[in-house]
């Protein structure tokens, strides 16, 4: 079976909040100097989900697909080092600043162009916009069922079986292939590529396609959601640290303050 | 001509869930025409009369809707939306809403803004504000397509309770293909107060060093009549159940008192608790990010601070 994993390149999320800056005029995040972009966290976990299927069925082919800048080749290479077979890089000036619908239009067009795809995996949400809609939109555009928030994904007999994470429950859901599944962090940590695998990944094929290759024009990618403003919220909280020479004194001071504030 | 606001009503134990009144409140405050609700499920028609503050309740009641599936609920919501013809559709950022909204929006040739925390009409168009970048940023979106679809974060909007019940309109619905099926469901066991409803939440982080560190957390939560929360690292390590996870990918809570013990306060954690009225941080690192959001703080090792705090709370309760 052929699995496509969609991986997005994002600014490194694992930075101190104090280093997080936004250029409000450009409506873009300004990464701290020297901090390279990374694969979106949940997308790397989606690659892990694909690899577990491949571990169980060696005839599985995994394609790592990314839509983004030319630098997104790095996140494809990371997925290939984890064990992916081939990459597809979707780059075009027409793809800059797409909304979710536009993003899903490009990705689903590329998946259709591949032709023989049985399962599409994405992260539950990208760690930049945190929308969590692209997987569902790809499914709609492919006419395939979608199952969101997977903690495990298995494939057998033309069906995908997913354990879903809900806030207060776990669900087992089945759907016929082809299907789209979005993967959550409960699936577990993505595997760490070995040096040998990283070297092997450098030789794996990455196809690059633009709008013309996918038969897409500006009208097909017109945004439905417009970003009006991006800003860092101002917090005016000033913490009151409890003084005291011992933990008991600190604890007593806290309880006193909570009582004064009528909180307990 | 599309007009008004349609909200997705959700039920809990047969009665409108809190998110329903919050969505009605948000819809009324938009002042964008009549407010109506859609109620989707099997055997739910009787609950329609309990949805208040709306002019109309569109009911899609069908055995195919007994269990939530993306396919069936999307079809039902599309049918209700086509009958109501709203300018704005609001859903909760709940299990149902977050799964349903993007598919519903796509079927209606529009888009969905997810997990919004503020909504306003500007020049006749909906503008939504939502956290992005793990809670580090806020993004304001407008819609270039109609109707505007948005999910609303639970507890971010004041509920409007009471008012008259809406006129009930039954929506004709024949379920089409439903491709995915739920074959099993296990409810995560939770004792005591529900995390999302708790007035006090005591959360432990990775700094506790292991699951045994949660004994004190549980005791303090119990003393204060609250619930236990866990950071994502703690849930991922298996020290506590996923159901207790607070943060971007877990529960979003907004209690009166949020006590974070040995929690560093990563952005993705703050995304789940920054709506709390009073954050109290206990951490041995005075530079920990959690102190930036806290009202009160104790710098110290939880191993000595937590027992002292439990004793002080007990003493205060005995004196009261």
XYZ file of C-alpha atoms in Angstrom:
584
model
C 0.000 0.000 0.000
C 1.074 3.554 -0.653
C 0.906 5.971 2.290
C 1.369 9.726 1.960
C 2.376 11.686 5.036
C 1.924 15.464 4.838
C 4.584 17.288 6.824
C 4.751 21.030 7.366
C 7.877 23.034 8.101
C 7.295 25.528 10.910
C 9.326 27.906 13.088
C 10.832 25.993 16.037
C 8.101 25.913 18.688
C 10.439 24.799 21.432
C 11.873 28.232 22.187
C 11.414 30.309 25.348
C 8.173 32.326 25.055
C 10.237 35.477 25.632
C 12.028 34.863 22.299
C 8.761 34.660 20.392
C 8.396 37.734 18.141
C 5.898 38.806 15.519
C 6.337 41.300 12.690
C 2.866 42.816 12.859
C 3.211 44.690 9.555
C 4.126 41.516 7.680
C 1.736 39.411 9.834
C 4.515 36.866 10.240
C 6.522 35.301 13.046
C 10.173 36.353 13.250
C 12.248 33.346 14.344
C 15.111 34.088 16.748
C 18.466 34.361 14.932
C 20.160 31.031 14.340
C 17.081 28.937 15.143
C 16.256 26.759 12.133
C 12.704 25.762 11.193
C 11.616 22.226 12.099
C 8.977 19.647 11.101
C 5.683 20.418 12.832
C 5.605 18.238 15.924
C 2.471 16.226 15.163
C 3.521 15.706 11.540
C 6.690 13.948 12.694
C 4.419 11.730 14.791
C 2.328 11.069 11.658
C 5.535 9.873 9.957
C 6.069 7.578 12.953
C 2.544 6.187 12.468
C 3.376 5.436 8.822
C 6.629 3.747 9.808
C 4.858 1.476 12.279
C 2.548 0.330 9.456
C 5.603 -0.210 7.244
C 7.352 -2.130 10.053
C 4.403 -4.542 10.045
C 4.017 -4.752 6.243
C 7.241 -4.422 4.284
C 5.456 -3.841 0.963
C 4.309 -0.439 2.224
C 5.574 2.582 0.324
C 5.710 5.853 2.230
C 5.854 9.211 0.475
C 6.703 12.287 2.524
C 4.976 15.373 1.094
C 5.510 18.983 2.068
C 4.061 22.239 0.802
C 6.151 25.260 1.599
C 9.330 27.127 0.830
C 12.308 25.465 -0.861
C 13.704 24.882 2.646
C 10.834 22.444 3.282
C 13.080 19.901 1.530
C 14.723 19.567 4.965
C 11.558 18.252 6.634
C 11.056 15.836 3.720
C 14.612 14.619 4.212
C 13.906 14.149 7.904
C 10.894 11.967 7.060
C 12.979 10.016 4.559
C 15.645 9.489 7.220
C 12.932 8.111 9.506
C 12.277 5.515 6.802
C 10.174 7.173 4.092
C 10.770 6.014 0.524
C 10.215 9.112 -1.597
C 9.517 12.798 -1.234
C 7.250 15.312 -2.939
C 8.046 18.995 -2.491
C 5.341 21.439 -3.511
C 6.853 24.845 -4.155
C 5.514 27.752 -6.177
C 5.120 31.492 -5.662
C 1.401 30.847 -6.138
C 1.531 28.695 -2.962
C 2.736 31.489 -0.664
C 0.455 32.427 2.239
C -2.352 30.042 1.311
C -5.232 29.562 3.719
C -6.184 26.046 4.855
C -8.491 25.468 1.904
C -5.753 26.476 -0.528
C -3.216 24.296 1.291
C -5.524 21.286 1.161
C -6.263 21.973 -2.525
C -2.556 21.769 -3.387
C -1.916 18.703 -1.205
C -4.970 16.786 -2.434
C -4.099 17.609 -6.062
C -0.613 16.209 -5.537
C -2.024 13.093 -3.839
C -4.364 12.577 -6.809
C -1.406 12.976 -9.155
C 0.394 10.158 -7.316
C -2.698 8.134 -8.097
C -2.423 4.943 -6.044
C -2.601 6.287 -2.493
C -4.412 4.156 0.099
C -3.858 6.199 3.241
C -3.035 9.841 3.935
C -1.650 10.789 7.334
C -1.305 14.298 8.756
C -0.626 15.715 12.194
C -3.711 16.594 14.266
C -2.833 20.256 13.762
C 0.165 22.283 12.659
C 1.982 23.868 15.575
C 1.967 27.280 13.904
C -1.712 27.987 13.202
C -3.129 25.244 15.441
C -6.255 25.035 13.260
C -6.504 21.279 12.803
C -8.516 21.394 9.585
C -6.152 20.443 6.743
C -6.528 16.678 7.147
C -10.304 16.925 7.056
C -10.217 19.225 4.025
C -7.885 16.842 2.144
C -10.364 14.048 2.865
C -13.264 16.130 1.566
C -11.362 16.947 -1.612
C -10.371 13.307 -2.154
C -13.894 12.118 -1.362
C -12.405 9.908 1.358
C -13.476 9.381 4.979
C -11.498 11.122 7.712
C -10.691 9.981 11.242
C -9.145 12.601 13.524
C -6.923 12.458 16.660
C -5.425 8.991 16.256
C -3.307 7.359 18.940
C -2.847 4.208 16.882
C -3.361 3.424 13.206
C -3.461 -0.082 11.747
C -4.342 -1.284 8.267
C -5.774 -4.679 7.302
C -8.219 -6.079 4.787
C -8.815 -2.820 2.951
C -9.731 -1.028 6.178
C -8.012 1.365 8.516
C -8.622 0.961 12.249
C -7.907 3.925 14.453
C -7.942 4.423 18.179
C -9.144 7.987 18.653
C -8.316 10.177 21.615
C -11.235 12.141 23.010
C -11.009 14.313 26.124
C -12.789 11.738 28.268
C -12.765 8.599 26.181
C -11.024 6.438 23.645
C -12.886 5.296 20.559
C -12.050 2.627 18.032
C -13.156 3.720 14.572
C -12.957 1.843 11.283
C -13.167 3.158 7.752
C -12.610 1.703 4.304
C -9.496 2.720 2.371
C -8.592 5.121 0.903
C -8.888 7.243 4.032
C -7.304 10.194 5.791
C -6.192 9.985 9.419
C -4.894 12.833 11.594
C -2.431 11.777 14.287
C -2.152 13.019 17.881
C 0.795 13.050 20.277
C -0.600 10.098 22.267
C 0.687 7.849 19.473
C 4.164 8.256 20.962
C 7.531 9.761 20.172
C 8.753 9.771 16.572
C 11.785 7.559 15.984
C 15.160 9.185 15.849
C 17.008 8.581 12.557
C 20.434 6.969 12.738
C 23.370 8.589 10.972
C 23.308 5.835 8.359
C 19.630 6.556 7.647
C 20.287 10.282 7.356
C 22.996 9.553 4.780
C 20.720 7.166 2.904
C 17.949 9.800 2.888
C 20.204 12.191 0.992
C 20.074 9.809 -1.969
C 16.310 9.268 -1.942
C 14.232 10.821 -4.693
C 12.345 14.082 -4.009
C 10.058 15.239 -6.810
C 9.284 18.927 -6.979
C 5.946 20.104 -8.356
C 4.487 23.562 -8.855
C 1.034 24.937 -9.646
C 1.312 24.148 -13.365
C 2.248 20.511 -12.662
C -0.929 20.168 -10.621
C -3.144 22.121 -13.033
C -3.925 24.742 -10.389
C -4.526 28.430 -11.080
C -4.981 31.415 -8.784
C -8.775 31.012 -8.766
C -8.470 27.466 -7.408
C -6.326 28.766 -4.553
C -8.309 31.900 -3.661
C -8.418 32.323 0.138
C -11.657 31.904 2.060
C -10.171 32.995 5.369
C -8.190 36.239 5.516
C -5.564 36.971 8.150
C -6.311 40.508 9.325
C -3.842 40.707 12.169
C -1.213 38.671 14.022
C 0.032 39.901 17.379
C 1.503 38.842 20.703
C -1.016 39.328 23.496
C 0.098 41.586 26.328
C -0.084 40.029 29.761
C -0.037 42.502 32.616
C 0.153 39.927 35.396
C 2.687 40.790 38.064
C 3.478 37.842 40.262
C 3.549 38.301 44.022
C 6.218 35.959 45.400
C 5.550 34.701 48.933
C 8.389 35.621 51.255
C 9.475 33.438 54.125
C 12.554 31.754 55.554
C 10.958 28.306 55.560
C 8.454 26.517 53.348
C 5.977 26.763 56.248
C 6.261 30.537 56.323
C 5.859 30.728 52.550
C 2.814 28.437 52.666
C 1.225 30.403 55.522
C 1.789 33.650 53.620
C 0.089 32.187 50.545
C -2.942 30.933 52.461
C -3.255 34.323 54.186
C -3.206 36.113 50.827
C -5.788 33.688 49.408
C -8.034 34.319 52.397
C -7.638 38.104 52.032
C -8.578 37.764 48.368
C -11.561 35.648 49.500
C -10.400 32.807 47.284
C -10.507 30.160 50.021
C -30.536 36.225 1.647
C -28.442 34.703 4.370
C -29.107 36.263 7.723
C -28.684 35.571 11.403
C -26.568 33.203 13.461
C -27.014 29.432 13.695
C -25.410 27.623 16.637
C -24.826 23.893 17.085
C -26.566 22.842 20.292
C -24.929 20.045 22.241
C -26.540 17.938 24.935
C -25.122 16.344 28.061
C -27.318 13.743 29.764
C -30.316 14.897 27.724
C -30.087 18.577 28.737
C -28.329 21.398 26.888
C -24.596 21.259 27.658
C -22.965 24.460 29.007
C -21.424 25.195 25.589
C -24.925 25.593 24.135
C -25.795 28.606 26.324
C -22.318 30.030 25.713
C -22.842 29.842 21.953
C -26.301 31.410 22.297
C -24.727 34.214 24.338
C -22.008 34.782 21.744
C -24.569 34.689 18.925
C -26.874 37.209 20.618
C -23.999 39.614 21.286
C -22.987 39.553 17.607
C -26.233 41.366 16.903
C -26.262 39.920 13.424
C -29.914 38.985 13.091
C -32.036 36.192 14.507
C -30.330 33.491 16.549
C -31.271 29.897 15.883
C -29.921 26.522 16.957
C -29.479 23.152 15.280
C -29.900 20.035 17.367
C -28.557 16.815 15.878
C -28.904 13.282 17.215
C -31.219 10.355 17.720
C -34.175 10.774 20.078
C -33.214 14.357 20.808
C -36.361 16.157 19.698
C -37.704 16.306 23.244
C -34.690 18.324 24.361
C -35.350 21.039 21.752
C -37.776 22.832 24.071
C -35.003 23.227 26.629
C -32.842 25.286 24.298
C -33.599 28.893 25.134
C -32.693 32.319 23.856
C -33.186 31.323 20.219
C -35.986 31.984 17.730
C -35.861 28.601 16.047
C -34.456 25.177 16.817
C -33.755 23.100 13.711
C -33.944 19.481 14.794
C -32.312 16.682 12.833
C -33.445 13.549 14.622
C -32.539 10.236 13.017
C -31.342 6.801 14.167
C -28.276 7.211 11.916
C -27.209 10.018 14.256
C -27.201 7.958 17.461
C -23.419 7.916 17.493
C -21.211 10.745 16.289
C -19.602 10.079 12.927
C -18.059 12.764 10.782
C -20.047 11.645 7.711
C -23.519 11.513 9.248
C -23.220 14.629 11.371
C -21.765 16.625 8.495
C -24.742 15.636 6.332
C -27.157 16.574 9.117
C -25.512 19.925 9.815
C -25.482 20.763 6.095
C -29.221 19.993 5.908
C -29.958 22.238 8.892
C -27.736 25.037 7.594
C -29.369 24.933 4.174
C -32.771 25.318 5.772
C -31.698 28.068 8.208
C -29.570 30.013 5.697
C -27.502 31.805 8.344
C -24.737 34.371 7.763
C -22.748 32.915 10.675
C -22.513 29.365 12.089
C -21.011 28.816 15.543
C -19.986 25.475 17.035
C -18.153 24.659 20.255
C -14.475 23.672 20.092
C -15.563 20.322 21.529
C -15.098 16.680 20.436
C -17.946 17.201 18.028
C -17.312 20.767 16.907
C -13.629 20.463 16.178
C -14.201 17.349 14.043
C -17.357 18.579 12.337
C -16.629 22.254 11.595
C -14.033 21.898 8.817
C -16.105 19.309 6.933
C -19.300 21.349 7.338
C -17.548 24.488 6.141
C -16.125 22.730 3.117
C -19.510 21.312 2.123
C -20.960 24.845 2.351
C -18.131 26.222 0.132
C -16.727 28.277 2.965
C -14.077 27.987 5.677
C -13.923 27.526 9.435
C -11.979 29.544 12.008
C -11.195 27.131 14.830
C -10.945 27.581 18.591
C -11.883 31.247 18.599
C -11.924 33.239 21.842
C -13.421 36.530 20.603
C -15.973 37.318 17.912
C -17.183 40.614 16.491
C -19.051 41.944 13.468
C -17.146 44.625 11.569
C -18.704 46.196 8.482
C -21.224 43.392 8.460
C -18.583 40.656 8.465
C -17.497 38.291 11.211
C -14.001 38.796 12.608
C -12.631 36.112 14.910
C -9.665 36.139 17.271
C -7.937 32.869 18.057
C -4.744 31.736 19.770
C -2.000 30.577 17.384
C 1.597 29.416 17.711
C 0.849 27.377 20.783
C -0.818 30.312 22.513
C 2.115 32.678 21.920
C 0.190 34.755 19.380
C -3.328 35.846 18.529
C -4.614 35.743 14.956
C -7.566 37.819 13.776
C -9.348 36.401 10.728
C -12.128 37.632 8.514
C -14.055 35.622 5.964
C -13.875 35.957 2.191
C -16.595 33.303 1.868
C -20.055 32.883 3.388
C -21.443 31.726 5.713
C -18.716 32.374 8.270
C -18.113 29.209 10.320
C -16.302 29.383 13.661
C -15.740 27.096 16.598
C -15.755 28.779 19.993
C -13.533 27.728 22.885
C -15.586 26.478 25.838
C -15.860 28.975 28.703
C -14.511 31.827 26.567
C -18.014 33.317 26.161
C -20.518 34.305 28.810
C -23.564 32.076 28.718
C -27.037 33.481 28.247
C -29.494 31.356 30.213
C -33.233 31.593 30.151
C -35.413 33.410 27.655
C -38.095 31.731 25.683
C -37.737 28.416 23.926
C -37.460 28.492 20.170
C -39.961 27.341 17.561
C -39.107 23.751 16.688
C -38.595 22.972 13.009
C -37.943 19.387 11.980
C -35.402 19.116 9.200
C -36.025 16.493 6.512
C -33.035 14.222 6.543
C -32.154 10.949 4.889
C -28.741 9.708 5.891
C -26.411 9.145 2.962
C -23.281 7.031 3.002
C -21.658 6.734 6.422
C -18.196 5.318 5.836
C -16.623 5.321 9.273
C -17.997 3.342 12.203
C -17.291 3.371 15.904
C -16.643 -0.219 16.963
C -15.659 0.365 20.592
C -15.564 3.124 23.140
C -13.979 3.238 26.580
C -14.739 6.130 28.838
C -11.689 7.292 30.738
C -12.472 6.802 34.402
C -12.550 10.027 36.314
C -13.266 10.372 40.004
C -14.632 13.445 41.697
C -14.951 16.795 39.992
C -14.646 17.020 36.218
C -11.469 18.843 35.294
C -13.220 21.312 32.977
C -15.892 22.118 35.545
C -13.640 22.349 38.593
C -13.333 25.638 40.424
C -9.893 24.652 41.636
C -7.329 22.732 39.590
C -4.021 21.487 40.994
C -1.634 20.485 38.220
C 1.642 18.625 38.506
C 4.477 18.835 36.011
C 7.516 16.850 35.017
C 9.436 18.485 37.874
C 7.627 16.158 40.287
C 10.059 13.498 39.144
C 7.622 10.605 38.967
C 4.043 9.451 39.490
C 4.554 9.233 43.264
C 4.952 13.019 43.316
C 1.225 13.251 42.620
C 0.205 12.063 46.099
C 0.548 15.586 47.454
C -1.146 17.019 44.350
C -4.140 14.728 44.886
C -4.328 15.583 48.575
C -4.259 19.340 47.945
C -6.853 19.051 45.173
C -9.101 16.993 47.448
C -8.738 19.497 50.309
C -9.753 22.363 48.034
C -12.592 20.431 46.394
C -10.756 20.578 43.094
C -9.495 18.351 40.318
C -6.048 17.068 39.409
C -4.379 18.181 36.192
C -1.208 17.049 34.490
C 1.205 18.643 32.074
C 1.661 17.048 28.672
C 5.097 15.691 29.586
C 3.507 13.923 32.550
C 0.729 12.430 30.402
C 3.152 11.396 27.652
C 5.377 9.697 30.266
C 2.341 7.785 31.478
C 2.513 9.133 35.038
C -1.096 10.311 34.780
C -3.970 9.541 32.395
C -4.307 11.544 29.199
C -7.737 12.679 30.410
C -5.996 14.862 33.014
C -3.771 16.636 30.518
C -4.101 20.420 30.508
C -2.806 22.294 27.489
C -3.123 22.956 23.814
C -3.729 19.316 22.949
C -5.458 18.416 26.195
C -8.104 20.153 28.242
C -8.589 23.883 28.313
C -9.545 24.915 31.842
C -10.443 28.247 33.399
C -10.949 27.668 37.132
C -10.930 30.344 39.839
C -7.711 28.929 41.266
C -5.104 27.102 39.194
C -2.169 25.776 41.199
C 0.750 24.698 39.022
C 3.306 22.618 40.888
C 6.681 21.933 39.246
C 5.227 23.011 35.897
C 7.620 25.083 33.799
C 4.840 26.836 31.896
C 5.642 26.027 28.260
C 3.440 27.893 25.802
C 1.468 24.784 24.903
C 0.648 24.296 28.589
C -0.313 27.935 29.101
C -2.678 27.605 26.135
C -4.724 25.283 28.342
C -4.763 27.285 31.570
C -4.203 30.963 30.787
C -7.933 31.631 31.167
C -7.722 30.775 34.890
C -8.704 33.633 37.201
C -5.810 33.141 39.636
C -2.715 31.144 38.767
C -0.523 30.089 41.681
C 2.919 28.794 40.768
C 5.161 26.621 42.887
C 8.532 26.044 41.269
C 12.112 25.908 42.407
C 13.273 27.854 39.338
C 12.495 31.562 39.880
C 12.935 32.104 36.130
C 10.279 29.522 35.178
C 7.841 30.873 32.614
C 4.861 29.950 34.780
C 5.658 32.868 37.134
C 5.030 35.305 34.267
C 1.379 34.311 34.192
C 0.946 33.754 37.929
C -0.694 36.036 40.478
C 0.947 34.362 43.466
C 4.127 32.340 43.562
C 6.320 30.324 45.861
C 9.907 29.709 44.836
C 10.943 26.444 46.390
C 11.111 22.680 46.145
C 7.662 21.095 45.977
C 8.866 18.337 48.302
C 8.911 20.762 51.209
C 6.483 23.432 49.964
C 3.589 21.111 49.141
C 3.337 19.433 52.583
C 3.614 22.872 54.198
C 0.845 24.217 51.964
C -1.401 21.231 52.694
C -0.862 21.794 56.433
C -1.563 25.530 56.106
C -4.790 24.927 54.153
C -5.921 22.339 56.735
C -5.203 24.825 59.521
C -7.129 27.564 57.716
C -10.086 25.246 57.133
C -10.124 24.151 60.775
C -10.119 27.800 61.862
C -12.967 28.797 59.520
